[in-house]
Short mmCIF file of C-alpha atoms and ligand atoms in Angstrom, two decimals:
data_model
loop_
_atom_site.label_atom_id
_atom_site.label_comp_id
_atom_site.label_asym_id
_atom_site.label_seq_id
_atom_site.Cartn_x
_atom_site.Cartn_y
_atom_site.Cartn_z
CA MET H 1 149.86 109.24 -76.69
CA THR H 2 148.51 109.21 -73.13
CA THR H 3 145.89 106.51 -72.53
CA THR H 4 144.55 104.91 -69.35
CA ALA H 5 146.43 101.70 -70.20
CA THR H 6 149.83 103.42 -70.18
CA LEU H 7 149.37 105.23 -66.85
CA PRO H 8 151.47 104.30 -63.78
CA LEU H 9 148.39 104.01 -61.55
CA ASP H 10 144.64 103.55 -61.82
CA PRO H 11 142.91 106.48 -60.06
CA GLU H 12 139.60 104.60 -59.98
CA LYS H 13 141.12 102.29 -57.36
CA TYR H 14 141.39 105.25 -54.98
CA ARG H 15 138.46 107.50 -55.88
CA GLU H 16 135.94 105.51 -53.89
CA ASP H 17 137.94 106.33 -50.75
CA PHE H 18 137.08 110.02 -51.24
CA PRO H 19 133.42 110.65 -50.38
CA ILE H 20 133.53 114.25 -51.62
CA LEU H 21 134.52 113.15 -55.13
CA GLN H 22 131.12 111.43 -55.43
CA THR H 23 129.33 114.79 -55.07
CA ASP H 24 127.06 116.22 -57.77
CA ILE H 25 126.90 120.02 -57.86
CA HIS H 26 124.64 122.49 -59.71
CA THR H 27 121.95 119.76 -59.77
CA ASP H 28 123.53 117.23 -62.12
CA LYS H 29 127.22 118.00 -62.60
CA ARG H 30 129.68 115.56 -61.08
CA LEU H 31 132.30 117.56 -59.17
CA VAL H 32 135.64 117.70 -61.01
CA TYR H 33 138.03 118.90 -58.35
CA LEU H 34 141.11 120.52 -59.93
CA ASP H 35 142.10 122.85 -57.09
CA ASN H 36 144.52 120.51 -55.36
CA ALA H 37 147.36 123.03 -55.09
CA ALA H 38 145.08 125.08 -52.82
CA THR H 39 144.13 122.06 -50.72
CA THR H 40 143.48 118.39 -51.42
CA GLN H 41 140.55 116.19 -50.42
CA ARG H 42 140.66 113.55 -47.69
CA PRO H 43 140.10 109.80 -47.97
CA LYS H 44 137.86 107.89 -45.55
CA GLN H 45 140.98 106.48 -43.87
CA VAL H 46 142.07 109.97 -42.76
CA ILE H 47 138.56 111.01 -41.73
CA GLN H 48 138.21 107.76 -39.74
CA ALA H 49 141.55 108.36 -37.98
CA LEU H 50 140.19 111.72 -36.78
CA VAL H 51 136.90 110.20 -35.62
CA ASP H 52 138.70 107.30 -33.88
CA THR H 53 141.01 109.68 -32.06
CA TYR H 54 138.18 111.87 -30.81
CA GLU H 55 136.01 108.86 -29.91
CA LYS H 56 138.63 106.67 -28.25
CA HIS H 57 142.00 108.28 -27.60
CA TYR H 58 141.66 112.01 -27.09
CA ALA H 59 143.36 113.91 -24.26
CA ASN H 60 146.09 116.55 -24.09
CA VAL H 61 149.60 115.31 -24.87
CA HIS H 62 152.81 115.30 -22.83
CA ARG H 63 150.94 116.50 -19.74
CA GLY H 64 148.76 113.91 -18.09
CA ILE H 65 149.90 111.03 -15.98
CA HIS H 66 146.78 109.17 -17.01
CA TRP H 67 145.98 106.40 -19.44
CA LEU H 68 144.15 108.53 -21.99
CA SER H 69 146.89 111.13 -22.17
CA ASP H 70 149.44 108.36 -22.73
CA GLN H 71 147.32 107.04 -25.61
CA SER H 72 147.03 110.46 -27.18
CA THR H 73 150.74 111.18 -26.69
CA ASP H 74 151.69 107.86 -28.29
CA LEU H 75 149.54 108.55 -31.35
CA PHE H 76 150.87 112.11 -31.66
CA GLU H 77 154.49 110.95 -31.44
CA GLU H 78 153.75 108.12 -33.87
CA ALA H 79 152.69 110.83 -36.34
CA ARG H 80 156.07 112.53 -35.87
CA LYS H 81 157.77 109.21 -36.73
CA LYS H 82 155.70 108.96 -39.91
CA VAL H 83 156.68 112.48 -40.97
CA ALA H 84 160.36 111.72 -40.29
CA ARG H 85 160.06 108.52 -42.34
CA LEU H 86 158.35 110.34 -45.23
CA ILE H 87 160.99 113.05 -45.61
CA ARG H 88 163.89 110.81 -44.45
CA ALA H 89 164.78 112.97 -41.44
CA ASP H 90 167.60 111.45 -39.45
CA ARG H 91 166.24 112.32 -36.00
CA LEU H 92 162.67 112.57 -34.73
CA HIS H 93 163.34 115.80 -32.86
CA GLU H 94 164.26 117.48 -36.16
CA VAL H 95 160.53 117.36 -36.98
CA ILE H 96 158.58 120.24 -35.43
CA PHE H 97 154.80 120.37 -35.71
CA THR H 98 153.51 123.81 -36.67
CA THR H 99 150.18 124.95 -38.07
CA GLY H 100 151.39 124.98 -41.69
CA THR H 101 153.99 126.15 -44.18
CA THR H 102 153.31 129.80 -43.40
CA SER H 103 153.84 129.40 -39.67
CA SER H 104 156.96 127.25 -40.26
CA ILE H 105 158.58 129.98 -42.38
CA ASN H 106 157.60 132.67 -39.89
CA LEU H 107 159.16 130.58 -37.12
CA VAL H 108 162.47 130.41 -38.99
CA ALA H 109 162.39 134.12 -39.91
CA ARG H 110 161.68 135.15 -36.32
CA SER H 111 163.86 132.71 -34.43
CA TRP H 112 166.81 132.01 -36.73
CA GLY H 113 166.51 135.30 -38.64
CA ASP H 114 166.44 137.66 -35.67
CA ALA H 115 169.37 135.85 -34.06
CA ASN H 116 171.58 135.54 -37.15
CA VAL H 117 170.80 138.26 -39.68
CA GLY H 118 172.04 141.85 -39.60
CA PRO H 119 172.02 144.99 -41.78
CA ASN H 120 174.94 143.83 -43.96
CA ASP H 121 173.38 140.49 -44.79
CA THR H 122 171.18 139.36 -47.64
CA ILE H 123 168.43 136.78 -47.96
CA LEU H 124 168.14 135.31 -51.47
CA LEU H 125 164.65 134.38 -52.69
CA THR H 126 163.23 133.80 -56.17
CA GLU H 127 160.70 135.68 -58.26
CA MET H 128 158.34 132.69 -58.18
CA GLU H 129 157.80 132.54 -54.40
CA HIS H 130 154.44 132.36 -52.67
CA HIS H 131 153.74 135.35 -50.39
CA SER H 132 154.45 133.04 -47.42
CA ASN H 133 158.07 132.87 -48.54
CA ILE H 134 158.37 136.60 -49.24
CA VAL H 135 156.54 138.56 -46.55
CA PRO H 136 158.23 136.97 -43.48
CA TRP H 137 161.59 137.93 -45.04
CA GLN H 138 160.36 141.45 -45.81
CA GLN H 139 159.36 141.69 -42.14
CA LEU H 140 162.81 140.41 -41.15
CA SER H 141 164.31 143.08 -43.38
CA GLN H 142 162.18 145.73 -41.64
CA ARG H 143 163.44 144.51 -38.25
CA THR H 144 167.12 144.03 -39.11
CA GLY H 145 167.86 146.14 -42.19
CA CYS H 146 168.97 143.08 -44.21
CA GLN H 147 168.60 143.15 -48.01
CA LEU H 148 166.39 140.83 -50.05
CA GLU H 149 167.61 139.65 -53.44
CA PHE H 150 165.65 137.62 -55.97
CA ILE H 151 166.76 134.99 -58.47
CA PRO H 152 164.94 136.03 -61.67
CA ILE H 153 162.89 133.72 -63.84
CA THR H 154 163.02 133.20 -67.59
CA ASP H 155 159.99 134.03 -69.72
CA ASP H 156 159.06 130.36 -69.78
CA GLY H 157 159.03 130.11 -66.00
CA LEU H 158 162.34 128.46 -65.12
CA LEU H 159 164.83 129.94 -62.66
CA ASP H 160 167.39 132.05 -64.52
CA LEU H 161 170.63 131.01 -62.82
CA SER H 162 172.91 133.03 -65.11
CA SER H 163 173.45 135.78 -62.52
CA MET H 164 174.02 133.49 -59.51
CA ASP H 165 177.64 134.66 -59.18
CA GLN H 166 176.44 138.18 -58.42
CA LEU H 167 173.43 137.13 -56.36
CA LEU H 168 175.08 134.55 -54.12
CA THR H 169 177.90 136.14 -52.13
CA GLU H 170 179.49 135.85 -48.71
CA ARG H 171 176.81 138.30 -47.51
CA THR H 172 174.06 135.79 -48.31
CA LYS H 173 172.88 134.25 -45.05
CA LEU H 174 169.98 132.23 -46.38
CA VAL H 175 168.55 131.06 -49.68
CA ALA H 176 164.80 130.40 -49.35
CA LEU H 177 163.01 128.92 -52.35
CA THR H 178 160.11 126.82 -53.37
CA ALA H 179 160.62 123.23 -54.52
CA VAL H 180 157.69 123.53 -56.93
CA SER H 181 156.02 126.80 -57.97
CA ASN H 182 152.35 126.88 -56.97
CA VAL H 183 151.60 128.86 -60.15
CA LEU H 184 154.04 127.73 -62.82
CA GLY H 185 154.39 124.14 -61.63
CA THR H 186 158.15 124.50 -62.21
CA ILE H 187 160.27 121.90 -60.41
CA ASN H 188 163.37 123.74 -59.22
CA PRO H 189 166.91 122.26 -59.24
CA LEU H 190 167.21 122.07 -55.46
CA SER H 191 170.35 119.91 -55.12
CA GLN H 192 172.37 122.21 -57.35
CA LEU H 193 171.19 125.37 -55.56
CA ILE H 194 171.72 123.91 -52.09
CA ARG H 195 175.28 122.92 -53.02
CA GLN H 196 176.01 126.39 -54.40
CA ALA H 197 174.51 128.09 -51.33
CA HIS H 198 176.51 125.89 -48.94
CA ASP H 199 179.70 126.64 -50.89
CA HIS H 200 179.08 130.30 -49.99
CA GLY H 201 178.30 129.52 -46.35
CA ALA H 202 174.55 130.23 -46.71
CA LEU H 203 171.79 128.07 -45.25
CA VAL H 204 168.85 126.91 -47.39
CA LEU H 205 165.15 126.79 -46.60
CA ILE H 206 162.99 124.75 -48.97
CA ASP H 207 159.29 125.60 -49.21
CA ALA H 208 158.09 122.09 -49.98
CA ALA H 209 154.35 122.85 -49.75
CA GLN H 210 153.81 121.81 -53.38
CA SER H 211 156.34 118.98 -53.56
CA VAL H 212 155.95 116.76 -50.46
CA PRO H 213 152.37 115.71 -51.38
CA HIS H 214 153.37 114.73 -54.92
CA MET H 215 156.91 113.32 -55.06
CA ASP H 216 159.65 111.64 -53.05
CA SER H 217 161.36 113.82 -50.45
CA ASN H 218 164.73 113.24 -48.88
CA VAL H 219 166.02 116.01 -46.66
CA GLN H 220 169.27 114.17 -46.03
CA SER H 221 170.29 113.58 -49.63
CA LEU H 222 169.18 117.15 -50.45
CA ASP H 223 171.16 118.44 -47.48
CA ALA H 224 168.37 120.99 -46.81
CA ASP H 225 168.81 123.05 -43.63
CA PHE H 226 165.08 123.83 -43.28
CA PHE H 227 162.25 122.08 -45.10
CA VAL H 228 158.63 123.14 -44.57
CA PHE H 229 155.20 121.94 -45.70
CA SER H 230 151.47 121.80 -44.86
CA GLY H 231 149.28 118.82 -43.95
CA HIS H 232 146.18 120.02 -45.79
CA LYS H 233 147.87 119.85 -49.20
CA MET H 234 148.57 116.12 -48.74
CA MET H 235 145.16 114.86 -47.56
CA GLY H 236 145.81 115.70 -43.91
CA PRO H 237 143.65 118.06 -41.87
CA SER H 238 144.15 121.80 -42.00
CA GLY H 239 145.88 123.36 -39.01
CA VAL H 240 148.98 121.16 -39.03
CA GLY H 241 152.27 121.59 -40.83
CA VAL H 242 155.91 120.73 -40.43
CA LEU H 243 159.19 122.48 -39.94
CA TYR H 244 162.13 120.15 -40.46
CA GLY H 245 165.46 121.64 -39.42
CA LYS H 246 168.92 120.16 -38.96
CA GLU H 247 169.49 119.37 -35.30
CA ALA H 248 172.65 121.50 -34.99
CA ILE H 249 170.84 124.56 -36.34
CA LEU H 250 167.63 124.09 -34.34
CA GLU H 251 169.64 123.56 -31.15
CA LYS H 252 171.18 127.03 -31.49
CA MET H 253 167.94 128.82 -32.33
CA PRO H 254 166.05 130.60 -29.54
CA PRO H 255 162.42 129.62 -28.96
CA PHE H 256 159.90 131.60 -31.02
CA LEU H 257 156.58 131.37 -29.15
CA GLY H 258 156.68 131.23 -25.36
CA GLY H 259 154.27 129.37 -23.10
CA GLY H 260 153.51 125.89 -21.84
CA SER H 261 155.40 122.82 -23.14
CA MET H 262 158.37 124.76 -24.50
CA ILE H 263 160.05 125.15 -21.11
CA ARG H 264 162.15 122.97 -18.87
CA ARG H 265 161.78 125.33 -15.90
CA VAL H 266 160.15 128.71 -15.22
CA ARG H 267 161.00 131.14 -12.44
CA LEU H 268 159.52 134.56 -11.90
CA ASP H 269 162.71 136.05 -13.30
CA GLY H 270 163.23 133.81 -16.31
CA PHE H 271 162.93 130.40 -17.98
CA GLU H 272 165.00 127.58 -19.43
CA PRO H 273 163.75 126.25 -22.76
CA ALA H 274 162.88 122.58 -23.22
CA ASP H 275 164.81 120.28 -25.54
CA LEU H 276 163.84 119.81 -29.17
CA PRO H 277 161.21 119.44 -30.50
CA ALA H 278 159.22 120.82 -27.53
CA LYS H 279 161.25 124.05 -27.58
CA PHE H 280 159.36 125.06 -30.72
CA GLU H 281 155.98 123.56 -29.85
CA ALA H 282 154.61 126.03 -27.30
CA GLY H 283 151.08 125.46 -26.02
CA THR H 284 148.79 122.59 -26.92
CA PRO H 285 149.95 121.37 -30.34
CA PRO H 286 147.65 120.39 -33.24
CA ILE H 287 147.17 116.92 -31.70
CA VAL H 288 144.39 115.43 -33.82
CA PRO H 289 145.45 117.15 -37.08
CA ALA H 290 148.94 115.66 -36.62
CA ILE H 291 147.46 112.20 -36.09
CA GLY H 292 145.35 112.72 -39.22
CA LEU H 293 148.47 113.75 -41.11
CA GLY H 294 150.06 110.48 -40.00
CA ALA H 295 147.10 108.60 -41.54
CA ALA H 296 147.49 110.61 -44.75
CA ILE H 297 151.17 109.64 -44.90
CA ASP H 298 150.25 105.96 -44.51
CA TYR H 299 147.82 106.35 -47.40
CA LEU H 300 150.36 108.16 -49.62
CA GLU H 301 153.04 105.58 -48.91
CA SER H 302 150.66 102.73 -49.71
CA ILE H 303 150.38 104.16 -53.24
CA GLY H 304 154.03 105.25 -53.54
CA LEU H 305 155.18 108.84 -54.00
CA SER H 306 157.18 108.17 -57.15
CA ARG H 307 154.14 106.54 -58.80
CA ILE H 308 152.04 109.56 -57.84
CA ASP H 309 154.71 111.83 -59.31
CA GLN H 310 154.82 109.93 -62.62
CA TYR H 311 151.04 109.75 -62.81
CA GLU H 312 150.56 113.47 -62.27
CA ARG H 313 153.17 114.26 -64.90
CA ALA H 314 151.23 112.10 -67.34
CA LEU H 315 148.03 113.99 -66.47
CA VAL H 316 149.76 117.34 -67.03
CA THR H 317 151.18 116.21 -70.36
CA TYR H 318 147.73 115.07 -71.42
CA ALA H 319 146.17 118.36 -70.25
CA HIS H 320 148.76 120.33 -72.25
CA GLU H 321 148.07 118.25 -75.37
CA GLN H 322 144.32 118.71 -75.10
CA LEU H 323 144.53 122.44 -74.35
CA GLU H 324 146.92 122.99 -77.26
CA GLU H 325 144.46 121.24 -79.54
CA LEU H 326 141.68 123.48 -78.22
CA GLY H 327 143.65 126.65 -79.08
CA GLY H 328 143.30 130.17 -77.68
CA ILE H 329 145.16 129.20 -74.51
CA LYS H 330 148.41 130.68 -73.21
CA PHE H 331 150.25 128.50 -70.69
CA LEU H 332 152.18 129.99 -67.80
CA GLY H 333 155.34 128.16 -66.90
CA PRO H 334 157.55 125.64 -68.66
CA ALA H 335 156.85 122.63 -70.85
CA PRO H 336 155.31 119.62 -69.05
CA GLU H 337 158.65 117.82 -68.62
CA HIS H 338 159.78 120.54 -66.18
CA LYS H 339 156.50 120.60 -64.29
CA ALA H 340 154.62 119.00 -61.43
CA GLY H 341 150.83 118.62 -61.61
CA ILE H 342 149.94 122.29 -62.06
CA VAL H 343 148.68 123.98 -65.23
CA SER H 344 148.12 127.75 -65.05
CA PHE H 345 146.79 129.44 -68.13
CA LEU H 346 145.12 132.43 -69.75
CA VAL H 347 142.22 132.15 -72.19
CA ASP H 348 142.29 134.66 -75.05
CA GLY H 349 139.68 137.35 -74.46
CA VAL H 350 138.30 135.92 -71.20
CA HIS H 351 139.28 137.15 -67.72
CA ALA H 352 140.71 134.49 -65.40
CA HIS H 353 137.86 134.93 -62.93
CA ASP H 354 135.24 134.53 -65.66
CA VAL H 355 137.02 131.35 -66.79
CA ALA H 356 136.84 129.91 -63.27
CA GLN H 357 133.18 130.90 -62.88
CA LEU H 358 132.16 129.38 -66.20
CA LEU H 359 134.06 126.20 -65.40
CA ASP H 360 132.37 126.04 -62.01
CA ARG H 361 128.95 126.13 -63.67
CA GLN H 362 129.96 122.93 -65.41
CA GLY H 363 131.14 121.31 -62.20
CA VAL H 364 134.86 121.99 -62.61
CA ALA H 365 136.67 123.58 -59.64
CA VAL H 366 139.81 125.55 -60.57
CA ARG H 367 141.41 128.54 -58.87
CA ALA H 368 141.65 132.04 -60.38
CA GLY H 369 143.53 135.11 -59.21
CA HIS H 370 147.11 135.77 -58.25
CA HIS H 371 147.40 132.54 -56.21
CA CYS H 372 149.26 134.43 -53.43
CA ALA H 373 152.06 135.19 -55.89
CA MET H 374 151.51 138.82 -56.87
CA PRO H 375 155.19 139.59 -57.63
CA LEU H 376 155.30 136.59 -59.99
CA HIS H 377 152.19 137.76 -61.82
CA LYS H 378 153.68 141.27 -62.08
CA ARG H 379 156.85 139.76 -63.57
CA LEU H 380 154.70 137.94 -66.12
CA GLY H 381 152.88 141.20 -66.91
CA ILE H 382 149.46 139.94 -65.82
CA GLY H 383 147.14 140.51 -62.89
CA ALA H 384 145.54 137.09 -62.65
CA SER H 385 145.55 133.60 -64.10
CA SER H 386 143.44 130.45 -63.95
CA ARG H 387 144.96 127.29 -62.53
CA ALA H 388 144.08 123.62 -62.75
CA SER H 389 146.02 121.50 -60.28
CA PHE H 390 145.92 117.73 -60.13
CA TYR H 391 146.23 114.91 -57.64
CA PHE H 392 146.49 111.16 -58.09
CA TYR H 393 142.69 110.77 -57.85
CA ASN H 394 142.06 112.90 -60.94
CA THR H 395 141.39 111.03 -64.19
CA LEU H 396 142.02 111.54 -67.90
CA ASN H 397 138.26 111.75 -68.25
CA GLU H 398 138.20 114.68 -65.81
CA VAL H 399 140.81 116.43 -67.95
CA ASP H 400 138.45 115.92 -70.92
CA VAL H 401 135.53 117.38 -68.95
CA PHE H 402 137.72 120.36 -68.00
CA VAL H 403 138.84 120.99 -71.60
CA ASP H 404 135.30 120.57 -72.88
CA ALA H 405 134.06 123.07 -70.29
CA LEU H 406 136.73 125.53 -71.44
CA LYS H 407 135.61 125.06 -75.02
CA LYS H 408 132.08 126.02 -74.00
CA ALA H 409 133.40 129.07 -72.12
CA GLN H 410 135.33 130.17 -75.21
CA ALA H 411 132.24 129.73 -77.41
CA LEU H 412 130.15 131.80 -75.00
CA PHE H 413 132.63 134.67 -75.09
CA ARG H 414 132.99 134.50 -78.88
CA ARG H 415 129.20 134.98 -79.23
CA ARG H 416 129.28 138.18 -77.12
N1 LIG M 1 149.31 127.78 -51.65
C1 LIG M 1 147.62 127.85 -53.37
O1 LIG M 1 146.44 127.85 -53.76
P1 LIG M 1 149.71 127.37 -46.05
O2 LIG M 1 148.60 128.31 -46.40
O3 LIG M 1 150.56 127.88 -44.91
O4 LIG M 1 149.27 125.97 -45.86
O5 LIG M 1 150.65 127.29 -47.36
C2 LIG M 1 151.20 128.46 -47.89
C3 LIG M 1 151.96 128.14 -49.13
C4 LIG M 1 153.35 128.27 -49.12
N2 LIG M 1 154.09 127.95 -50.18
C5 LIG M 1 153.54 127.49 -51.33
C6 LIG M 1 154.43 127.12 -52.47
C7 LIG M 1 152.15 127.35 -51.41
O6 LIG M 1 151.62 126.90 -52.53
C8 LIG M 1 151.34 127.69 -50.30
C9 LIG M 1 149.85 127.63 -50.38
C10 LIG M 1 147.90 127.68 -51.89
O7 LIG M 1 148.55 127.93 -54.15
C11 LIG M 1 147.07 128.62 -51.08
S1 LIG M 1 147.44 130.32 -51.38
#
């Protein structure tokens, strides 16, 4: 049985750092924020890092020969060190700041894809990908004529690897897959798939948007070629994300965006690109968001990613138990032991949007819709689902409030 005493961390220790979690909505309902897969909330420490930077250290980076620009540059580069430390990147210049997961994947598709993929090649994805890890590859296919293949999923939301021998061939140039499904919560077997892909000479891109904020990451032991994620899903500001790439691969890739910072020299008849990471950071980068992301990483590391992981799994197990007891709920995705902190579900006889609206009236924020995974919903034979997604600051009591709110929603629809 899950009780507060058996949990790997005490969320109450952290909740007071999050001003927004003290908000009452709809007059007297304490906000229960269960939409963390969409974006998380920020602690005072991150907000203060942003204020401090703007108040004391702000100037453009890598440009000025003045004191303030040096300060700003130091803080920005310190943030890169923190990212490298978090994901265990070997070299700082393997960490590229982007504006988020979406822009990181587009960078790889445009730069690496256009230079390396042709009409006889295939890109292997999975049926559980977010649109951000489908559409850039569809666009690459439109430009180059390459084929897209998809690893299917089982009915309970795990990858079905039984046809890998047919799907992964010498034509496969890249396998791009999510570490954790943003709908099913499924944790994918990355090491195994990366090994298999490398055995066939394919590179691997990991969409780590839903894993980096919640569990340990190690790009070196994974042997990932590309690894991408967003700051706003891990308490950082929006507008900053990361592309990690292996040095040898990034070195060979042409620049994607052109402009200031990404050049060593410009003549009227051409340019020479700068070294990594500047080659892929054209224009003024997301300076303050990156510094805020650094503060978020400090905060995450002070708790410990593996504790956060264990805690969220306990919350999900508890949520499953309570929802099963409630009845009338169909879960999407696998059993809790294969899941990160995401519970997507259908309520018998109630549309997903109505569920979310009725929960909102009781102060509970969940997401409803296709969660930017329309092909996955089509595969599951549904148009929409409701999703509760957790972070380390959520409590067992909040799960109870959520389940109780669902019970009221069910009762309301039964009366109709
Ligand atoms: N998923 C969700 O509610 P951006 O928007 O670039 O920061 O992240 C895109 C993205 C890519 N991959 C995965 C697995 C994701 O979950 C997301 C964002 C949010 O599920 C917003 S749609």
